[in-house]
Short mmCIF file of C-alpha atoms and ligand atoms in Angstrom, two decimals:
data_model
loop_
_atom_site.label_atom_id
_atom_site.label_comp_id
_atom_site.label_asym_id
_atom_site.label_seq_id
_atom_site.Cartn_x
_atom_site.Cartn_y
_atom_site.Cartn_z
CA SER A 1 177.39 231.12 110.97
CA ALA A 2 179.15 228.17 109.47
CA ILE A 3 180.29 224.83 111.04
CA ILE A 4 183.49 223.68 109.37
CA VAL A 5 184.51 220.06 110.23
CA VAL A 6 188.25 219.58 109.61
CA ASP A 7 190.65 216.73 110.33
CA TRP A 8 193.47 218.45 112.31
CA ASN A 9 194.43 215.07 113.84
CA VAL A 10 198.11 215.86 113.04
CA ALA A 11 201.11 213.91 114.13
CA ARG A 12 202.27 215.27 117.40
CA LYS A 13 204.76 214.48 120.18
CA GLY A 14 203.05 216.11 123.16
CA ASP A 15 202.70 219.82 122.31
CA VAL A 16 205.09 219.64 119.37
CA ILE A 17 203.44 219.22 115.93
CA THR A 18 205.58 216.90 113.82
CA ASP A 19 203.62 217.13 110.58
CA ASP A 20 201.26 219.99 109.95
CA GLU A 21 200.02 218.75 106.57
CA ARG A 22 196.49 218.28 107.60
CA ILE A 23 196.21 221.79 108.92
CA ARG A 24 197.73 223.17 105.73
CA ALA A 25 195.44 221.12 103.56
CA SER A 26 192.41 222.83 105.08
CA MET A 27 193.72 226.38 104.40
CA PRO A 28 192.29 226.90 100.89
CA THR A 29 188.80 226.05 102.26
CA LEU A 30 189.15 228.28 105.23
CA LYS A 31 190.38 231.03 103.17
CA LYS A 32 187.51 230.69 100.71
CA ALA A 33 185.02 230.40 103.52
CA ILE A 34 186.25 233.25 105.60
CA GLY A 35 187.07 235.45 102.58
CA GLN A 36 183.90 234.88 100.50
CA LEU A 37 181.08 233.75 102.64
CA PRO A 38 179.17 236.62 104.31
CA CYS A 39 179.25 234.71 107.64
CA LYS A 40 180.72 236.35 110.58
CA TYR A 41 181.34 233.36 112.77
CA PHE A 42 182.94 230.06 112.02
CA PHE A 43 182.82 227.06 114.26
CA ILE A 44 185.56 224.46 113.77
CA LEU A 45 185.12 220.90 114.90
CA THR A 46 188.05 218.43 114.95
CA HIS A 47 189.59 215.77 117.06
CA SER A 48 193.21 215.01 118.03
CA GLY A 49 194.45 211.47 118.80
CA ARG A 50 192.28 209.07 120.62
CA PRO A 51 191.38 210.39 124.07
CA GLU A 52 189.43 208.26 126.54
CA GLY A 53 186.31 210.32 125.89
CA LYS A 54 186.11 210.96 129.66
CA GLY A 55 186.84 214.69 129.66
CA TYR A 56 189.75 217.02 129.13
CA GLU A 57 193.34 215.62 128.69
CA GLN A 58 195.98 218.09 128.77
CA GLY A 59 198.27 216.18 126.31
CA LEU A 60 195.54 216.18 123.63
CA SER A 61 194.32 219.69 123.97
CA LEU A 62 194.04 221.51 120.60
CA GLU A 63 196.08 224.40 121.92
CA PRO A 64 199.35 223.69 119.92
CA ILE A 65 197.16 223.03 116.79
CA VAL A 66 195.17 226.15 117.08
CA GLU A 67 198.41 228.09 117.52
CA ARG A 68 199.71 226.59 114.28
CA ALA A 69 196.46 227.36 112.48
CA ARG A 70 196.69 230.92 113.76
CA GLN A 71 200.09 231.32 112.09
CA LEU A 72 198.89 229.79 108.88
CA LEU A 73 195.87 231.96 108.76
CA LYS A 74 198.10 234.99 109.18
CA GLU A 75 200.43 233.81 106.42
CA GLU A 76 197.23 233.65 104.31
CA GLY A 77 196.58 237.21 105.15
CA LEU A 78 193.29 236.67 106.66
CA GLU A 79 191.79 239.27 108.91
CA VAL A 80 190.31 236.94 111.48
CA GLU A 81 190.50 236.00 115.10
CA ILE A 82 190.87 232.33 115.98
CA ILE A 83 189.78 231.36 119.43
CA LEU A 84 190.02 227.91 121.14
CA LEU A 85 187.02 227.60 123.35
CA PRO A 86 187.26 226.06 126.81
CA TYR A 87 186.33 222.42 127.24
CA ASP A 88 183.41 223.16 129.56
CA LEU A 89 180.40 223.99 127.29
CA ILE A 90 178.83 226.55 129.62
CA GLU A 91 182.09 228.39 129.83
CA ALA A 92 182.48 227.99 126.05
CA GLU A 93 179.14 229.62 125.56
CA ASN A 94 180.18 232.52 127.82
CA ARG A 95 183.45 232.89 126.02
CA ILE A 96 181.71 233.04 122.73
CA ALA A 97 179.48 235.84 123.93
CA GLU A 98 182.44 237.80 125.29
CA VAL A 99 184.59 237.41 122.18
CA LYS A 100 181.74 238.43 119.99
CA GLN A 101 181.37 241.66 121.90
CA ALA A 102 185.07 242.28 122.06
CA TYR A 103 185.70 241.96 118.46
CA SER A 104 182.36 243.16 117.06
CA ASP A 105 183.96 244.30 113.81
CA LYS A 106 185.86 241.14 113.02
CA LYS A 107 185.30 237.70 111.60
CA ILE A 108 185.90 235.15 114.21
CA VAL A 109 186.88 231.44 113.97
CA PHE A 110 185.88 229.56 117.18
CA VAL A 111 187.39 226.12 117.60
CA LEU A 112 185.80 223.68 120.00
CA GLU A 113 188.26 221.77 122.22
CA ASN A 114 189.08 218.21 121.01
CA ILE A 115 185.75 216.87 120.13
CA ARG A 116 186.58 213.46 121.43
CA PHE A 117 186.94 214.78 124.92
CA TYR A 118 183.18 214.64 125.04
CA ALA A 119 181.79 211.21 125.67
CA GLN A 120 178.79 211.89 123.54
CA GLU A 121 180.93 212.39 120.39
CA ARG A 122 181.49 208.61 120.06
CA SER A 123 178.69 207.29 122.21
CA LYS A 124 177.05 204.22 121.00
CA ASP A 125 173.66 205.75 122.10
CA ALA A 126 172.16 207.62 119.17
CA GLN A 127 170.02 209.61 121.51
CA LEU A 128 172.92 210.95 123.45
CA ARG A 129 174.80 211.78 120.20
CA ARG A 130 171.71 213.60 118.85
CA GLU A 131 171.46 215.72 122.07
CA PHE A 132 175.15 216.65 121.61
CA GLU A 133 174.66 217.51 117.98
CA GLU A 134 171.77 219.85 118.86
CA THR A 135 173.93 221.37 121.60
CA LEU A 136 176.81 222.03 119.06
CA ILE A 137 174.34 223.60 116.73
CA ARG A 138 172.97 225.78 119.63
CA LEU A 139 176.42 227.04 120.34
CA THR A 140 176.66 228.58 116.93
CA GLY A 141 173.79 230.90 117.96
CA THR A 142 172.27 230.33 114.42
CA THR A 143 169.19 228.24 113.65
CA LYS A 144 169.65 225.13 111.61
CA ASP A 145 168.08 226.62 108.56
CA ASN A 146 170.53 229.46 108.56
CA LEU A 147 173.54 227.37 109.37
CA LEU A 148 176.11 226.22 106.80
CA TYR A 149 178.04 222.85 107.19
CA ILE A 150 181.21 222.50 105.36
CA ASN A 151 183.02 219.09 105.38
CA GLU A 152 186.65 219.34 104.94
CA ALA A 153 187.54 216.28 106.92
CA PHE A 154 187.88 213.54 104.19
CA ASP A 155 190.34 211.69 106.32
CA LYS A 156 187.60 210.89 108.88
CA CYS A 157 184.67 210.25 106.62
CA HIS A 158 184.68 206.67 107.64
CA ARG A 159 183.67 207.89 111.18
CA GLY A 160 180.07 208.80 110.21
CA GLN A 161 178.83 207.74 113.64
CA GLU A 162 180.76 210.42 115.45
CA ALA A 163 178.55 213.25 116.35
CA SER A 164 180.56 215.92 114.63
CA MET A 165 180.24 213.98 111.46
CA GLU A 166 176.74 212.85 111.84
CA LEU A 167 175.26 216.32 112.56
CA VAL A 168 175.36 217.14 108.91
CA TRP A 169 172.10 215.33 108.63
CA LEU A 170 170.40 217.81 110.87
CA ILE A 171 171.35 220.68 108.48
CA PRO A 172 169.21 221.42 105.47
CA ALA A 173 170.69 219.59 102.36
CA GLU A 174 171.11 222.83 100.36
CA ASN A 175 173.39 224.21 103.24
CA ARG A 176 175.75 221.29 103.14
CA ALA A 177 179.04 221.72 101.14
CA ALA A 178 182.19 219.71 100.43
CA GLY A 179 185.58 221.44 101.21
CA LEU A 180 188.20 221.82 98.48
CA SER A 181 190.53 219.17 99.66
CA LEU A 182 187.72 216.78 100.26
CA GLN A 183 186.81 217.18 96.68
CA GLU A 184 190.30 216.55 95.48
CA GLU A 185 190.65 213.53 97.63
CA ILE A 186 187.42 212.11 96.07
CA ILE A 187 188.75 212.85 92.58
CA LYS A 188 191.88 210.92 93.45
CA LEU A 189 189.80 207.96 94.47
CA ILE A 190 187.87 207.92 91.32
CA GLU A 191 190.94 208.16 89.20
CA PHE A 192 192.28 205.18 91.14
CA GLU A 193 189.20 203.17 90.48
CA GLN A 194 189.12 204.06 86.83
CA ARG A 195 192.75 203.16 86.19
CA LEU A 196 192.47 199.88 88.12
CA THR A 197 191.72 197.16 85.52
CA GLY A 198 193.75 194.33 86.77
CA CYS A 199 194.37 192.90 90.37
CA LEU A 200 194.27 194.98 93.54
CA SER A 201 196.90 194.20 96.22
CA ALA A 202 197.40 195.95 99.47
CA LEU A 203 200.15 196.28 101.91
CA PHE A 204 199.33 197.03 105.54
CA GLY A 205 201.89 198.11 108.02
CA GLY A 206 202.27 200.43 111.00
CA ALA A 207 200.88 199.86 114.48
CA LYS A 208 197.33 200.82 114.28
CA PHE A 209 195.75 197.53 115.06
CA ASP A 210 192.15 198.64 114.37
CA LYS A 211 193.07 198.56 110.69
CA TYR A 212 192.23 194.98 110.85
CA SER A 213 188.67 195.90 110.38
CA ASN A 214 189.64 197.52 107.09
CA ILE A 215 191.74 194.48 106.14
CA GLY A 216 188.74 192.27 106.79
CA GLU A 217 186.47 194.51 104.73
CA LEU A 218 188.83 194.69 101.78
CA ALA A 219 189.75 190.97 101.79
CA ASN A 220 187.10 189.69 99.45
CA ARG A 221 187.63 192.42 96.84
CA VAL A 222 191.38 191.77 96.82
CA ARG A 223 190.86 187.97 96.40
CA GLU A 224 188.29 188.38 93.74
CA SER A 225 190.57 190.64 91.78
CA GLY A 226 193.43 188.07 92.04
CA GLY A 227 195.54 190.24 94.29
CA ARG A 228 197.21 189.69 97.59
CA ILE A 229 197.44 191.20 101.03
CA ILE A 230 200.91 191.77 102.49
CA LEU A 231 201.16 192.35 106.21
CA VAL A 232 204.26 194.10 107.75
CA GLY A 233 205.04 196.35 110.62
CA ALA A 234 203.69 195.71 114.11
CA LEU A 235 200.51 194.97 112.38
CA VAL A 236 201.55 191.54 111.30
CA ASN A 237 202.39 190.43 114.91
CA PRO A 238 198.73 189.34 115.78
CA TYR A 239 198.52 187.49 112.58
CA LEU A 240 201.70 185.53 113.21
CA ALA A 241 200.68 184.89 116.76
CA SER A 242 197.34 183.54 115.54
CA LYS A 243 199.37 181.09 113.35
CA GLY A 244 201.22 179.96 116.41
CA THR A 245 204.50 181.86 115.52
CA GLN A 246 206.58 183.30 118.25
CA VAL A 247 206.60 187.05 118.13
CA GLY A 248 208.58 187.52 121.31
CA SER A 249 207.94 190.75 123.08
CA SER A 250 207.02 192.56 119.74
CA LYS A 251 204.09 195.03 120.02
CA MET A 252 200.72 193.38 120.19
CA PRO A 253 197.11 194.82 120.33
CA LYS A 254 195.80 196.14 123.55
CA GLU A 255 192.87 194.59 125.11
CA LYS A 256 190.38 197.09 123.57
CA GLU A 257 191.87 196.55 120.09
CA LEU A 258 191.45 192.82 120.12
CA LYS A 259 187.97 192.77 118.90
CA ASP A 260 188.78 194.49 115.66
CA VAL A 261 191.83 192.29 115.25
CA GLU A 262 189.83 189.03 115.78
CA LYS A 263 187.00 190.11 113.51
CA GLY A 264 189.45 191.12 110.76
CA LEU A 265 191.35 187.89 111.03
CA LYS A 266 188.20 185.88 110.71
CA LYS A 267 187.13 187.75 107.60
CA VAL A 268 190.56 187.33 106.11
CA ASP A 269 190.43 183.58 106.84
CA GLU A 270 186.86 183.31 105.32
CA SER A 271 187.86 185.22 102.14
CA LYS A 272 190.64 182.83 101.40
CA VAL A 273 192.71 185.75 100.28
CA GLU A 274 196.46 185.07 99.92
CA ILE A 275 198.43 186.79 102.76
CA ILE A 276 202.14 187.46 102.43
CA TYR A 277 203.99 188.05 105.74
CA PRO A 278 207.59 188.50 106.67
CA GLU A 279 210.14 185.67 106.93
CA ASP A 280 212.79 187.59 108.75
CA PHE A 281 212.97 190.56 110.91
CA ILE A 282 215.45 193.20 112.18
CA VAL A 283 215.32 192.90 115.95
CA LYS A 284 215.83 195.71 118.46
CA GLY A 285 219.30 195.58 119.77
CA GLU A 286 220.43 192.61 117.58
CA GLU A 287 223.01 192.99 114.89
CA ALA A 288 221.89 190.24 112.57
CA PRO A 289 218.38 189.79 111.16
CA GLN A 290 216.43 186.97 112.82
CA THR A 291 214.01 184.47 111.45
CA ALA A 292 212.91 183.19 114.89
CA LEU A 293 212.09 185.40 117.73
CA SER A 294 212.75 184.53 121.28
CA GLN A 295 210.74 185.84 124.28
CA GLU A 296 212.70 189.02 124.89
CA MET A 297 213.09 190.03 121.17
CA SER A 298 210.97 192.61 119.50
CA GLN A 299 210.87 193.13 115.72
CA VAL A 300 211.20 196.58 114.47
CA ASP A 301 211.61 196.10 110.78
CA ILE A 302 211.45 193.43 108.03
CA GLY A 303 214.70 191.71 107.21
CA PRO A 304 216.62 191.41 103.85
CA GLN A 305 214.99 188.02 102.75
CA THR A 306 211.52 189.69 103.23
CA ILE A 307 212.54 192.75 101.39
CA GLN A 308 213.76 190.64 98.48
CA LYS A 309 210.54 188.78 98.44
CA LEU A 310 208.30 191.90 98.61
CA ARG A 311 210.41 193.55 95.91
CA GLN A 312 209.75 190.60 93.61
CA ILE A 313 206.07 190.76 94.25
CA ILE A 314 205.92 194.48 93.53
CA GLN A 315 207.98 193.92 90.38
CA SER A 316 205.59 191.35 89.09
CA LEU A 317 202.61 193.78 89.09
CA LYS A 318 201.54 194.88 85.67
CA GLU A 319 200.19 198.01 84.15
CA GLY A 320 196.53 198.31 85.31
CA ASP A 321 197.12 196.41 88.58
CA ALA A 322 196.80 198.46 91.68
CA PHE A 323 198.94 198.47 94.79
CA ILE A 324 198.09 200.21 98.05
CA LEU A 325 200.62 201.11 100.51
CA ASN A 326 199.25 201.69 103.92
CA GLY A 327 201.72 201.86 106.87
CA GLY A 328 205.46 201.38 107.32
CA ALA A 329 207.28 198.10 107.41
CA GLY A 330 208.96 199.07 110.59
CA ILE A 331 209.66 202.00 112.89
CA PHE A 332 210.78 204.14 110.01
CA GLU A 333 211.15 207.18 112.21
CA ASN A 334 214.46 205.67 113.37
CA PRO A 335 217.19 205.25 110.71
CA GLU A 336 218.04 201.78 112.11
CA SER A 337 214.62 200.39 111.32
CA ARG A 338 213.80 202.28 108.04
CA GLU A 339 215.25 200.07 105.37
CA GLY A 340 212.15 197.91 104.91
CA THR A 341 209.87 200.94 104.36
CA ARG A 342 212.49 202.58 102.16
CA GLN A 343 212.85 199.60 99.85
CA LEU A 344 209.02 199.24 99.60
CA ILE A 345 208.64 202.81 98.63
CA LEU A 346 211.35 202.56 95.99
CA ALA A 347 209.89 199.41 94.50
CA ALA A 348 206.48 200.99 94.49
CA GLU A 349 207.93 204.04 92.73
CA GLN A 350 209.35 201.96 89.98
CA ALA A 351 206.07 200.11 89.70
CA ALA A 352 204.19 203.49 89.44
CA GLU A 353 206.51 204.54 86.60
CA ARG A 354 205.66 201.29 84.85
CA GLY A 355 201.86 201.97 84.90
CA VAL A 356 200.82 200.18 88.07
CA VAL A 357 198.33 202.33 89.96
CA VAL A 358 200.02 202.98 93.30
CA PHE A 359 198.28 204.66 96.07
CA ALA A 360 200.17 205.81 99.22
CA ALA A 361 197.48 206.05 101.75
CA GLY A 362 197.56 207.38 105.27
CA GLY A 363 199.34 210.01 107.28
CA ASP A 364 202.19 207.69 108.27
CA MET A 365 202.82 206.37 104.75
CA ASN A 366 203.15 209.92 103.49
CA ALA A 367 205.35 210.98 106.39
CA ALA A 368 207.65 208.07 105.46
CA ILE A 369 207.70 209.22 101.90
CA GLY A 370 208.67 212.65 103.08
CA ILE A 371 211.58 211.13 105.11
CA ILE A 372 212.79 209.05 102.24
CA GLU A 373 212.74 212.01 99.87
CA GLN A 374 214.86 213.99 102.23
CA GLU A 375 217.30 211.14 102.51
CA LEU A 376 217.60 210.73 98.81
CA GLY A 377 217.61 214.45 98.08
CA ARG A 378 215.01 214.09 95.40
CA PRO A 379 211.23 213.83 95.19
CA ILE A 380 209.54 210.44 94.92
CA SER A 381 207.61 210.10 91.63
CA GLU A 382 204.41 212.00 91.37
CA LYS A 383 202.93 208.92 89.80
CA ILE A 384 202.39 207.55 93.27
CA ILE A 385 198.94 208.87 94.26
CA ARG A 386 199.10 210.23 97.68
CA SER A 387 196.48 210.73 100.35
CA THR A 388 196.60 211.37 104.13
CA GLY A 389 193.42 209.37 104.31
CA GLY A 390 194.09 205.82 105.26
CA GLY A 391 191.08 204.22 106.98
CA VAL A 392 188.69 206.21 105.02
CA LEU A 393 190.25 205.30 101.67
CA LEU A 394 190.27 201.60 102.56
CA THR A 395 186.65 201.73 103.78
CA ALA A 396 185.63 203.57 100.51
CA LEU A 397 187.31 200.90 98.45
CA ALA A 398 185.69 198.00 100.38
CA LYS A 399 182.14 199.50 100.84
CA GLY A 400 181.79 202.05 98.05
CA LEU A 401 182.27 205.80 98.48
CA MET A 402 178.62 206.56 98.70
CA ASN A 403 178.28 204.20 101.64
CA LEU A 404 180.26 206.57 103.68
CA SER A 405 177.43 208.53 105.31
CA PRO A 406 179.15 211.97 105.69
CA ILE A 407 179.99 211.86 101.91
CA ALA A 408 176.47 210.68 101.00
CA ALA A 409 175.11 213.60 103.09
CA LEU A 410 176.73 216.01 100.74
CA VAL A 411 175.27 214.27 97.66
CA VAL A 412 172.00 212.85 98.65
CA LYS A 413 169.62 215.77 98.86
CA GLY A 414 167.61 214.02 101.54
CA SER A 415 167.74 214.16 105.20
CA GLU A 416 167.52 211.50 107.95
CA GLU A 417 165.72 208.97 105.80
CA ALA A 418 168.36 208.83 103.16
CA LYS A 419 170.90 208.16 105.85
CA SER A 420 169.47 204.77 106.66
CA ASP A 421 168.83 203.71 102.99
CA PRO A 422 171.24 200.92 102.48
CA ALA A 423 170.53 200.73 98.68
CA ARG A 424 172.22 203.96 97.78
CA THR A 425 174.92 202.21 95.76
CA SER A 426 176.16 198.64 95.05
CA LYS A 427 178.44 197.23 97.59
CA ASN A 428 181.56 197.37 95.53
CA GLN A 429 182.69 200.09 93.33
CA ASN A 430 182.65 198.01 90.09
CA ALA A 431 182.39 199.51 86.62
CA THR A 432 178.71 200.15 86.89
CA ALA A 433 178.81 201.87 90.28
CA LEU A 434 181.60 204.16 88.99
CA GLY A 435 179.26 206.05 86.72
CA SER A 436 177.03 206.91 89.65
CA ILE A 437 180.07 207.91 91.67
CA ILE A 438 181.30 210.25 89.02
CA ALA A 439 177.89 211.68 88.77
CA SER A 440 177.77 212.26 92.60
CA VAL A 441 181.14 214.03 92.46
CA VAL A 442 179.93 216.38 89.73
CA SER A 443 177.01 217.18 92.04
CA LEU A 444 179.40 217.58 95.03
CA VAL A 445 181.48 220.13 93.11
CA ALA A 446 178.35 221.82 91.92
CA GLY A 447 177.10 222.01 95.40
CA PHE A 448 180.30 223.52 96.62
CA ALA A 449 180.12 226.22 93.93
CA ALA A 450 176.80 227.09 95.24
CA TRP A 451 177.88 227.70 98.87
CA LYS A 452 174.76 229.44 100.11
CA LEU A 453 175.26 233.02 101.01
CA ILE A 454 174.07 233.28 104.56
C1 3PG B 1 192.93 209.55 110.95
O1 3PG B 1 194.01 209.99 111.43
O2 3PG B 1 192.93 208.49 110.35
C2 3PG B 1 191.66 210.18 111.25
O3 3PG B 1 191.94 211.45 111.76
C3 3PG B 1 190.72 209.35 112.01
O4 3PG B 1 191.29 209.07 113.24
P1 3PG B 1 190.85 207.73 113.98
O5 3PG B 1 191.39 206.63 113.18
O6 3PG B 1 191.33 207.90 115.42
O7 3PG B 1 189.32 207.72 113.97
MG1 MG B 2 193.75 206.96 109.60
#
């Protein structure tokens, strides 16, 4: 059997999938695994959204996702059954046995329910996680030594402490392999690092407040390179609030998000990095842009003055400088609050054409590019490097790729001990570290070619 970890955490509105890119991206690996490996059973682990971790939640079941995967597998012409297992693990075990019997002549892909329904997946207690990892392995009906682990979840490789990502360390090193799109993503990252010779600037938007931990991690590197951090979207609200600026009723972090925000803001402050923030906003229900927000106003986009200023900043970037776009400037899903994001993408496109290394990172940013392409009736320049990985990319840029433990697990041919060895690479991916990263990728790719025949 093989365990395949994917990131099918797609954009969804209830049961409707609004962007299936992440499911599609995993298809070549699934095709290769199902078609070429002499395994009969494949066990897919993935999450969707951020459930409470207190059990089954109807709205975040993988049902619609598995349905979509079923269609795509069929389009690929794969003779395979795909079965979503019940949340209850005893029922799941029974179901596995039944299905194996019913389809004894077929290859079967079993998908575990949203792995974040299980409290153990994200437990802070390493022992609880370990027990869960062992349980997952037991479900496959194969012993560790005969089990293959394929990581096709680049977008969540910064979540090395989640059981589904951590369990790779229990599998013998020679049975671990990198998925095809994971390899591609790593190569993009390396290209980015190689082309970046000037300053690194990053724009953060959207509404995922836990990004403040990424901002905090990246702040020093940005400052040392001579770049700047731009904050837009709902993300800027706590920053403005911390400076005593009124944000009215604009979206603010929830209680449980506050810790990341506070920690990130502290690191930003200590780093002395230059922060650029909006001077005017489009406000919900107001006709004219606003520079001061009253209590009942909520900002949904950046205003024209800010657009002007950000365009100038992007225009001033030179060849060899790098610019990361991560998150929209407003609620770009609605046409009334799309202009900021649209103008940023267009300015970034021009910069990319001039030789600035532009990286559009994260699912939302790439969804925004898709919308703008539709509006324009033309594709946005391919010179913008694109990745659905947001958090992972930022973490890799700040800490070094090999300090992401799920990736190190594919490269380091050790087991448990290697995982806790902090000296694997230097902290930042400077020129010297780059050589070792490239070597690692070569070995990753080689490892992939050698997918063990089990
Ligand atoms: C993502 O969408 O960034 C990944 O799937 C990880 O999700 P998370 O930010 O909820 O851990
Ligand atoms: Mg993300």
